[in-house]
């Protein structure tokens, strides 16, 4: 692709996997190794993690699989970019985009397809890696969807090494009106499904941890969710959305501005369906009024010290970082109560 920046050469074939590093499990390492081994012009581009020690851990692990100096020199980590425009500019330099498994992405996949970039996907049995596959289903185009690791590698390599084929795939993608297929058609189908019954006037909430159900099919007016990429509120008729949770407060408005219950969560996932049913699976939940303020503040100091003392790139460093941020969020939850 001509006119590249981000210190990537025009003559390279760029295989980009623009996902958070925690989605890159060891099973996926073999894919990157085989691409580099079989395509001498291939270069793999990954994004740096939010925390430098996470990036260092991934580098260390990958080097155990990609143990050739020549191949390792064709692995590039690029800084995270803020804002959609900057991300799309980075994504656009790719020749082939790799959708990892068994954990994939949704918005990133849609962005790649809307840019007409060949996106290699794996058909898996789990929702967490079926988003790209579902987009391709709506496009009625499965050329880039694999059922096995070997097939995934073969598809990626053909797209990377055969420029004519890659161009044909891109033209085919764009000719299928990707914007309409991914967004309009999918949302229209969701709306039709929702309209087949009475229009929702409330959110049906299911809120639980592995050991306890706090809400089960309860009608509420509003749920405020601490999404990983930003907090948001869910009311009746909300667009379907899947979000990972960050440490923070889930506020349940059983009656708007009258009955509000607040729960602190350390993390989890939220899924709002087309009929306004919202499922929230949390790692753990505690009522904000039950938080021990002194213990939360002591935890901030304890884990700040542990974070400063732990060696970079160690599990202890990562654990301290997570605990420190969780206790900061606990203190913030009390301050906003």
mmCIF file of C-alpha atoms in Angstrom:
data_model
loop_
_atom_site.group_PDB
_atom_site.id
_atom_site.type_symbol
_atom_site.label_atom_id
_atom_site.label_comp_id
_atom_site.label_asym_id
_atom_site.label_seq_id
_atom_site.Cartn_x
_atom_site.Cartn_y
_atom_site.Cartn_z
ATOM 1 C CA UNK A 1 0.000 0.000 0.000
ATOM 2 C CA UNK A 2 1.558 3.263 -1.144
ATOM 3 C CA UNK A 3 2.135 6.302 0.988
ATOM 4 C CA UNK A 4 2.573 4.505 4.285
ATOM 5 C CA UNK A 5 3.722 6.242 7.421
ATOM 6 C CA UNK A 6 4.099 4.903 10.989
ATOM 7 C CA UNK A 7 7.653 3.918 9.887
ATOM 8 C CA UNK A 8 6.341 1.093 7.684
ATOM 9 C CA UNK A 9 7.897 0.639 4.252
ATOM 10 C CA UNK A 10 5.789 0.656 1.089
ATOM 11 C CA UNK A 11 7.266 -2.612 -0.216
ATOM 12 C CA UNK A 12 6.371 -4.569 2.914
ATOM 13 C CA UNK A 13 3.266 -6.716 3.119
ATOM 14 C CA UNK A 14 1.607 -5.604 6.337
ATOM 15 C CA UNK A 15 -0.358 -8.149 8.359
ATOM 16 C CA UNK A 16 -1.920 -6.076 11.119
ATOM 17 C CA UNK A 17 -3.623 -7.341 14.268
ATOM 18 C CA UNK A 18 -4.862 -4.099 15.877
ATOM 19 C CA UNK A 19 -6.340 -5.670 19.011
ATOM 20 C CA UNK A 20 -5.619 -5.245 22.718
ATOM 21 C CA UNK A 21 -2.720 -7.482 23.697
ATOM 22 C CA UNK A 22 -4.736 -9.422 26.261
ATOM 23 C CA UNK A 23 -6.715 -10.904 23.352
ATOM 24 C CA UNK A 24 -3.550 -12.414 21.856
ATOM 25 C CA UNK A 25 -3.425 -15.801 23.558
ATOM 26 C CA UNK A 26 -0.526 -18.262 23.045
ATOM 27 C CA UNK A 27 -2.648 -20.293 20.609
ATOM 28 C CA UNK A 28 -2.446 -17.363 18.166
ATOM 29 C CA UNK A 29 1.369 -17.194 18.264
ATOM 30 C CA UNK A 30 1.663 -20.021 15.732
ATOM 31 C CA UNK A 31 -0.385 -18.022 13.212
ATOM 32 C CA UNK A 32 2.038 -15.112 13.382
ATOM 33 C CA UNK A 33 5.046 -17.449 13.170
ATOM 34 C CA UNK A 34 3.753 -19.233 10.062
ATOM 35 C CA UNK A 35 2.889 -15.985 8.298
ATOM 36 C CA UNK A 36 6.401 -14.657 8.872
ATOM 37 C CA UNK A 37 8.000 -17.985 7.952
ATOM 38 C CA UNK A 38 6.083 -18.454 4.704
ATOM 39 C CA UNK A 39 6.037 -14.843 3.502
ATOM 40 C CA UNK A 40 9.568 -13.331 3.449
ATOM 41 C CA UNK A 41 8.065 -9.925 2.611
ATOM 42 C CA UNK A 42 5.542 -10.171 5.412
ATOM 43 C CA UNK A 43 5.683 -7.875 8.424
ATOM 44 C CA UNK A 44 3.396 -8.254 11.449
ATOM 45 C CA UNK A 45 2.164 -5.080 13.148
ATOM 46 C CA UNK A 46 0.742 -5.215 16.679
ATOM 47 C CA UNK A 47 -0.357 -2.463 19.045
ATOM 48 C CA UNK A 48 1.394 -1.687 22.284
ATOM 49 C CA UNK A 49 -0.556 -2.350 25.460
ATOM 50 C CA UNK A 50 -2.003 0.166 27.841
ATOM 51 C CA UNK A 51 0.758 -0.737 30.290
ATOM 52 C CA UNK A 52 4.383 -1.139 29.134
ATOM 53 C CA UNK A 53 4.875 -4.320 31.170
ATOM 54 C CA UNK A 54 2.067 -6.023 29.258
ATOM 55 C CA UNK A 55 3.842 -5.242 25.986
ATOM 56 C CA UNK A 56 7.108 -6.564 27.370
ATOM 57 C CA UNK A 57 5.440 -9.787 28.481
ATOM 58 C CA UNK A 58 3.936 -10.315 25.032
ATOM 59 C CA UNK A 59 7.283 -9.611 23.351
ATOM 60 C CA UNK A 60 9.012 -12.135 25.598
ATOM 61 C CA UNK A 61 6.421 -14.802 24.884
ATOM 62 C CA UNK A 62 6.350 -14.218 21.132
ATOM 63 C CA UNK A 63 10.126 -14.401 20.897
ATOM 64 C CA UNK A 64 9.972 -17.936 22.260
ATOM 65 C CA UNK A 65 7.910 -18.942 19.204
ATOM 66 C CA UNK A 66 9.353 -16.520 16.653
ATOM 67 C CA UNK A 67 12.905 -17.492 17.549
ATOM 68 C CA UNK A 68 14.564 -16.430 14.311
ATOM 69 C CA UNK A 69 16.252 -13.036 14.453
ATOM 70 C CA UNK A 70 15.379 -12.368 10.821
ATOM 71 C CA UNK A 71 11.686 -13.091 11.421
ATOM 72 C CA UNK A 72 11.591 -11.228 14.740
ATOM 73 C CA UNK A 73 12.920 -8.123 12.990
ATOM 74 C CA UNK A 74 9.701 -8.192 10.970
ATOM 75 C CA UNK A 75 7.501 -7.858 14.063
ATOM 76 C CA UNK A 76 6.589 -4.249 14.847
ATOM 77 C CA UNK A 77 4.791 -2.778 17.841
ATOM 78 C CA UNK A 78 3.119 0.571 17.280
ATOM 79 C CA UNK A 79 1.831 2.955 19.994
ATOM 80 C CA UNK A 80 -1.853 3.025 20.821
ATOM 81 C CA UNK A 81 -3.572 5.935 19.115
ATOM 82 C CA UNK A 82 -6.352 8.052 20.510
ATOM 83 C CA UNK A 83 -9.504 8.901 18.584
ATOM 84 C CA UNK A 84 -11.251 7.203 15.692
ATOM 85 C CA UNK A 85 -9.572 9.241 12.954
ATOM 86 C CA UNK A 86 -6.063 8.415 14.159
ATOM 87 C CA UNK A 87 -6.940 4.743 14.539
ATOM 88 C CA UNK A 88 -8.462 4.532 11.053
ATOM 89 C CA UNK A 89 -5.358 6.191 9.621
ATOM 90 C CA UNK A 90 -3.173 3.544 11.278
ATOM 91 C CA UNK A 91 -5.481 0.715 10.224
ATOM 92 C CA UNK A 92 -5.531 1.874 6.606
ATOM 93 C CA UNK A 93 -1.835 1.058 6.103
ATOM 94 C CA UNK A 94 -2.559 -2.682 6.458
ATOM 95 C CA UNK A 95 -2.662 -5.076 3.517
ATOM 96 C CA UNK A 96 -4.291 -7.830 5.576
ATOM 97 C CA UNK A 97 -6.043 -7.499 8.938
ATOM 98 C CA UNK A 98 -5.941 -10.456 11.344
ATOM 99 C CA UNK A 99 -8.947 -11.085 13.597
ATOM 100 C CA UNK A 100 -7.520 -13.099 16.515
ATOM 101 C CA UNK A 101 -9.110 -16.122 18.140
ATOM 102 C CA UNK A 102 -10.492 -17.254 20.513
ATOM 103 C CA UNK A 103 -10.965 -13.583 21.487
ATOM 104 C CA UNK A 104 -11.790 -11.133 18.715
ATOM 105 C CA UNK A 105 -13.110 -7.611 18.203
ATOM 106 C CA UNK A 106 -16.283 -5.970 16.945
ATOM 107 C CA UNK A 107 -15.704 -2.284 16.186
ATOM 108 C CA UNK A 108 -12.193 -2.962 14.906
ATOM 109 C CA UNK A 109 -13.574 -5.573 12.513
ATOM 110 C CA UNK A 110 -16.290 -3.234 11.265
ATOM 111 C CA UNK A 111 -13.705 -0.464 10.751
ATOM 112 C CA UNK A 112 -11.493 -2.773 8.672
ATOM 113 C CA UNK A 113 -14.363 -3.935 6.482
ATOM 114 C CA UNK A 114 -15.656 -0.402 5.971
ATOM 115 C CA UNK A 115 -12.179 0.538 4.726
ATOM 116 C CA UNK A 116 -12.268 -2.386 2.308
ATOM 117 C CA UNK A 117 -9.416 -4.185 4.071
ATOM 118 C CA UNK A 118 -9.356 -8.001 3.822
ATOM 119 C CA UNK A 119 -10.028 -9.295 7.325
ATOM 120 C CA UNK A 120 -9.134 -12.905 8.107
ATOM 121 C CA UNK A 121 -11.567 -14.414 10.606
ATOM 122 C CA UNK A 122 -12.091 -17.748 12.307
ATOM 123 C CA UNK A 123 -15.514 -19.335 12.696
ATOM 124 C CA UNK A 124 -15.598 -20.350 16.364
ATOM 125 C CA UNK A 125 -18.412 -21.622 18.600
ATOM 126 C CA UNK A 126 -18.177 -18.657 20.987
ATOM 127 C CA UNK A 127 -19.622 -15.153 20.672
ATOM 128 C CA UNK A 128 -16.358 -13.551 21.815
ATOM 129 C CA UNK A 129 -14.781 -14.389 18.455
ATOM 130 C CA UNK A 130 -17.765 -14.431 16.084
ATOM 131 C CA UNK A 131 -18.235 -10.700 15.456
ATOM 132 C CA UNK A 132 -16.194 -10.537 12.245
ATOM 133 C CA UNK A 133 -17.781 -13.788 11.073
ATOM 134 C CA UNK A 134 -21.256 -12.312 11.665
ATOM 135 C CA UNK A 135 -20.371 -9.253 9.563
ATOM 136 C CA UNK A 136 -19.268 -11.505 6.720
ATOM 137 C CA UNK A 137 -22.544 -13.435 7.004
ATOM 138 C CA UNK A 138 -24.487 -10.197 6.529
ATOM 139 C CA UNK A 139 -22.332 -9.453 3.498
ATOM 140 C CA UNK A 140 -22.921 -12.982 2.156
ATOM 141 C CA UNK A 141 -19.163 -13.294 1.712
ATOM 142 C CA UNK A 142 -17.165 -16.027 3.434
ATOM 143 C CA UNK A 143 -13.950 -15.999 1.356
ATOM 144 C CA UNK A 144 -11.900 -14.816 4.328
ATOM 145 C CA UNK A 145 -13.479 -17.018 6.993
ATOM 146 C CA UNK A 146 -11.581 -20.107 8.184
ATOM 147 C CA UNK A 147 -12.676 -23.162 10.137
ATOM 148 C CA UNK A 148 -9.209 -24.315 11.247
ATOM 149 C CA UNK A 149 -5.882 -22.713 12.160
ATOM 150 C CA UNK A 150 -4.217 -24.064 9.023
ATOM 151 C CA UNK A 151 -6.991 -22.680 6.844
ATOM 152 C CA UNK A 152 -6.709 -19.324 8.618
ATOM 153 C CA UNK A 153 -2.979 -19.203 7.883
ATOM 154 C CA UNK A 154 -3.535 -20.214 4.249
ATOM 155 C CA UNK A 155 -6.155 -17.496 3.713
ATOM 156 C CA UNK A 156 -3.924 -14.842 5.289
ATOM 157 C CA UNK A 157 -0.939 -15.862 3.162
ATOM 158 C CA UNK A 158 -2.911 -15.928 -0.078
ATOM 159 C CA UNK A 159 -4.234 -12.443 0.638
ATOM 160 C CA UNK A 160 -0.760 -11.241 1.537
ATOM 161 C CA UNK A 161 1.242 -12.804 -1.306
ATOM 162 C CA UNK A 162 -1.234 -12.582 -4.195
ATOM 163 C CA UNK A 163 -1.818 -8.896 -4.882
ATOM 164 C CA UNK A 164 -4.284 -9.580 -7.702
ATOM 165 C CA UNK A 165 -6.396 -11.848 -5.510
ATOM 166 C CA UNK A 166 -6.239 -9.322 -2.673
ATOM 167 C CA UNK A 167 -7.418 -6.584 -5.012
ATOM 168 C CA UNK A 168 -10.299 -8.772 -6.211
ATOM 169 C CA UNK A 169 -11.357 -9.483 -2.632
ATOM 170 C CA UNK A 170 -11.297 -5.792 -1.767
ATOM 171 C CA UNK A 171 -13.359 -4.937 -4.850
ATOM 172 C CA UNK A 172 -15.841 -7.668 -3.987
ATOM 173 C CA UNK A 173 -16.146 -6.359 -0.426
ATOM 174 C CA UNK A 174 -16.787 -2.804 -1.543
ATOM 175 C CA UNK A 175 -19.218 -3.873 -4.267
ATOM 176 C CA UNK A 176 -21.407 -5.455 -1.603
ATOM 177 C CA UNK A 177 -22.054 -2.070 -0.036
ATOM 178 C CA UNK A 178 -20.264 -2.864 3.200
ATOM 179 C CA UNK A 179 -21.675 0.095 5.076
ATOM 180 C CA UNK A 180 -25.233 -0.964 4.363
ATOM 181 C CA UNK A 181 -24.552 -4.634 5.027
ATOM 182 C CA UNK A 182 -22.853 -4.234 8.385
ATOM 183 C CA UNK A 183 -24.901 -1.453 9.870
ATOM 184 C CA UNK A 184 -28.224 -0.795 8.162
ATOM 185 C CA UNK A 185 -29.197 -4.393 7.422
ATOM 186 C CA UNK A 186 -28.171 -5.698 10.823
ATOM 187 C CA UNK A 187 -29.922 -2.913 12.701
ATOM 188 C CA UNK A 188 -33.028 -3.216 10.554
ATOM 189 C CA UNK A 189 -33.198 -6.935 11.314
ATOM 190 C CA UNK A 190 -32.784 -6.216 15.014
ATOM 191 C CA UNK A 191 -35.527 -3.603 14.860
ATOM 192 C CA UNK A 192 -37.868 -5.987 13.056
ATOM 193 C CA UNK A 193 -37.240 -8.665 15.675
ATOM 194 C CA UNK A 194 -37.904 -6.174 18.440
ATOM 195 C CA UNK A 195 -41.101 -4.890 16.802
ATOM 196 C CA UNK A 196 -42.532 -8.380 16.546
ATOM 197 C CA UNK A 197 -43.606 -7.950 20.164
ATOM 198 C CA UNK A 198 -44.686 -4.952 22.222
ATOM 199 C CA UNK A 199 -42.310 -1.991 22.057
ATOM 200 C CA UNK A 200 -40.115 -1.967 25.153
ATOM 201 C CA UNK A 201 -40.688 0.924 27.519
ATOM 202 C CA UNK A 202 -38.274 -0.313 30.175
ATOM 203 C CA UNK A 203 -34.945 -2.119 30.360
ATOM 204 C CA UNK A 204 -35.143 -5.760 31.413
ATOM 205 C CA UNK A 205 -32.104 -6.195 33.629
ATOM 206 C CA UNK A 206 -30.199 -9.355 34.478
ATOM 207 C CA UNK A 207 -27.309 -8.509 36.799
ATOM 208 C CA UNK A 208 -25.279 -11.284 38.359
ATOM 209 C CA UNK A 209 -21.964 -12.624 39.574
ATOM 210 C CA UNK A 210 -20.896 -16.280 39.271
ATOM 211 C CA UNK A 211 -22.464 -17.010 42.669
ATOM 212 C CA UNK A 212 -25.427 -14.615 43.012
ATOM 213 C CA UNK A 213 -28.192 -12.999 40.925
ATOM 214 C CA UNK A 214 -28.846 -9.391 41.984
ATOM 215 C CA UNK A 215 -31.463 -8.710 39.297
ATOM 216 C CA UNK A 216 -33.228 -11.359 37.239
ATOM 217 C CA UNK A 217 -35.632 -10.121 34.573
ATOM 218 C CA UNK A 218 -36.411 -6.927 36.524
ATOM 219 C CA UNK A 219 -37.889 -3.930 34.692
ATOM 220 C CA UNK A 220 -35.891 -0.727 35.327
ATOM 221 C CA UNK A 221 -35.747 2.734 33.764
ATOM 222 C CA UNK A 222 -31.991 3.211 33.342
ATOM 223 C CA UNK A 223 -28.722 1.353 33.884
ATOM 224 C CA UNK A 224 -25.452 3.273 33.951
ATOM 225 C CA UNK A 225 -22.552 1.059 32.891
ATOM 226 C CA UNK A 226 -18.778 1.605 33.421
ATOM 227 C CA UNK A 227 -17.658 0.505 29.947
ATOM 228 C CA UNK A 228 -13.983 -0.037 29.287
ATOM 229 C CA UNK A 229 -13.911 2.643 26.574
ATOM 230 C CA UNK A 230 -16.351 4.961 28.330
ATOM 231 C CA UNK A 231 -19.317 5.019 30.663
ATOM 232 C CA UNK A 232 -22.765 4.904 29.081
ATOM 233 C CA UNK A 233 -26.432 4.682 30.029
ATOM 234 C CA UNK A 234 -28.931 2.095 28.817
ATOM 235 C CA UNK A 235 -32.604 3.040 28.474
ATOM 236 C CA UNK A 236 -35.455 1.392 26.557
ATOM 237 C CA UNK A 237 -34.682 1.240 22.832
ATOM 238 C CA UNK A 238 -30.893 1.426 23.272
ATOM 239 C CA UNK A 239 -28.834 0.223 20.315
ATOM 240 C CA UNK A 240 -27.568 -3.343 20.841
ATOM 241 C CA UNK A 241 -24.079 -3.232 22.326
ATOM 242 C CA UNK A 242 -21.462 -5.463 23.924
ATOM 243 C CA UNK A 243 -18.982 -3.887 26.326
ATOM 244 C CA UNK A 244 -16.233 -5.028 28.624
ATOM 245 C CA UNK A 245 -16.480 -3.432 32.062
ATOM 246 C CA UNK A 246 -13.768 -1.545 33.902
ATOM 247 C CA UNK A 247 -13.643 -1.133 37.691
ATOM 248 C CA UNK A 248 -16.432 1.267 38.575
ATOM 249 C CA UNK A 249 -20.045 1.745 39.573
ATOM 250 C CA UNK A 250 -23.107 0.172 37.962
ATOM 251 C CA UNK A 251 -26.045 2.449 38.816
ATOM 252 C CA UNK A 252 -29.497 0.894 38.493
ATOM 253 C CA UNK A 253 -32.374 3.393 38.303
ATOM 254 C CA UNK A 254 -35.386 1.287 39.165
ATOM 255 C CA UNK A 255 -37.456 4.460 38.868
ATOM 256 C CA UNK A 256 -35.828 7.414 37.163
ATOM 257 C CA UNK A 257 -34.280 9.719 39.786
ATOM 258 C CA UNK A 258 -36.263 8.046 42.564
ATOM 259 C CA UNK A 259 -34.869 4.632 43.359
ATOM 260 C CA UNK A 260 -31.182 4.308 42.465
ATOM 261 C CA UNK A 261 -29.029 1.405 43.598
ATOM 262 C CA UNK A 262 -25.270 1.492 43.071
ATOM 263 C CA UNK A 263 -22.952 -1.491 42.860
ATOM 264 C CA UNK A 264 -19.182 -1.507 42.557
ATOM 265 C CA UNK A 265 -17.707 -4.008 40.107
ATOM 266 C CA UNK A 266 -14.100 -4.910 39.436
ATOM 267 C CA UNK A 267 -14.902 -5.949 35.857
ATOM 268 C CA UNK A 268 -17.044 -8.136 33.621
ATOM 269 C CA UNK A 269 -19.181 -7.805 30.489
ATOM 270 C CA UNK A 270 -22.474 -6.109 29.560
ATOM 271 C CA UNK A 271 -24.666 -7.110 26.615
ATOM 272 C CA UNK A 272 -27.721 -5.071 25.590
ATOM 273 C CA UNK A 273 -30.059 -6.881 23.168
ATOM 274 C CA UNK A 274 -32.345 -5.394 20.532
ATOM 275 C CA UNK A 275 -35.382 -5.787 22.836
ATOM 276 C CA UNK A 276 -33.640 -3.706 25.551
ATOM 277 C CA UNK A 277 -32.848 -6.736 27.691
ATOM 278 C CA UNK A 278 -29.479 -6.059 29.311
ATOM 279 C CA UNK A 279 -27.331 -8.868 30.698
ATOM 280 C CA UNK A 280 -24.459 -7.873 32.973
ATOM 281 C CA UNK A 281 -22.067 -10.568 34.185
ATOM 282 C CA UNK A 282 -19.712 -9.149 36.804
ATOM 283 C CA UNK A 283 -16.641 -10.699 38.386
ATOM 284 C CA UNK A 284 -17.926 -9.501 41.743
ATOM 285 C CA UNK A 285 -20.377 -6.903 43.033
ATOM 286 C CA UNK A 286 -20.598 -4.941 46.255
ATOM 287 C CA UNK A 287 -23.147 -2.303 47.187
ATOM 288 C CA UNK A 288 -21.428 1.079 47.285
ATOM 289 C CA UNK A 289 -22.770 1.756 50.781
ATOM 290 C CA UNK A 290 -21.075 -1.445 51.958
ATOM 291 C CA UNK A 291 -17.579 -0.402 50.828
ATOM 292 C CA UNK A 292 -15.135 -0.029 53.696
ATOM 293 C CA UNK A 293 -13.648 3.426 53.107
ATOM 294 C CA UNK A 294 -10.618 2.905 55.310
ATOM 295 C CA UNK A 295 -9.827 -0.456 53.695
ATOM 296 C CA UNK A 296 -10.164 1.060 50.214
ATOM 297 C CA UNK A 297 -7.819 3.939 51.047
ATOM 298 C CA UNK A 298 -5.350 1.577 52.716
ATOM 299 C CA UNK A 299 -5.454 -0.609 49.620
ATOM 300 C CA UNK A 300 -4.520 2.344 47.418
ATOM 301 C CA UNK A 301 -1.388 2.945 49.483
ATOM 302 C CA UNK A 302 -0.543 -0.744 49.790
ATOM 303 C CA UNK A 303 -0.755 -1.511 46.099
ATOM 304 C CA UNK A 304 0.853 1.757 45.035
ATOM 305 C CA UNK A 305 3.878 0.707 47.047
ATOM 306 C CA UNK A 306 3.735 -2.834 45.634
ATOM 307 C CA UNK A 307 3.528 -1.388 42.115
ATOM 308 C CA UNK A 308 6.603 0.759 42.662
ATOM 309 C CA UNK A 309 8.586 -2.134 44.126
ATOM 310 C CA UNK A 310 7.652 -4.874 41.640
ATOM 311 C CA UNK A 311 10.031 -5.544 38.755
ATOM 312 C CA UNK A 312 8.853 -4.616 35.273
ATOM 313 C CA UNK A 313 7.489 -7.470 33.197
ATOM 314 C CA UNK A 314 6.623 -9.678 36.177
ATOM 315 C CA UNK A 315 3.212 -11.087 37.167
ATOM 316 C CA UNK A 316 3.599 -9.243 40.464
ATOM 317 C CA UNK A 317 3.790 -5.936 38.600
ATOM 318 C CA UNK A 318 0.609 -6.669 36.643
ATOM 319 C CA UNK A 319 -1.254 -7.866 39.736
ATOM 320 C CA UNK A 320 -0.243 -4.752 41.672
ATOM 321 C CA UNK A 321 -1.326 -2.503 38.781
ATOM 322 C CA UNK A 322 -4.768 -4.129 38.629
ATOM 323 C CA UNK A 323 -5.226 -4.023 42.409
ATOM 324 C CA UNK A 324 -4.074 -0.398 42.587
ATOM 325 C CA UNK A 325 -6.519 0.727 39.888
ATOM 326 C CA UNK A 326 -9.355 -1.256 41.468
ATOM 327 C CA UNK A 327 -8.823 0.391 44.859
ATOM 328 C CA UNK A 328 -8.602 3.822 43.237
ATOM 329 C CA UNK A 329 -11.975 3.094 41.649
ATOM 330 C CA UNK A 330 -13.353 2.001 45.036
ATOM 331 C CA UNK A 331 -12.346 5.337 46.559
ATOM 332 C CA UNK A 332 -13.832 7.201 43.587
ATOM 333 C CA UNK A 333 -17.085 5.243 43.983
ATOM 334 C CA UNK A 334 -17.375 6.376 47.589
ATOM 335 C CA UNK A 335 -16.666 9.979 46.604
ATOM 336 C CA UNK A 336 -19.504 9.950 44.055
ATOM 337 C CA UNK A 337 -22.020 8.217 46.321
#
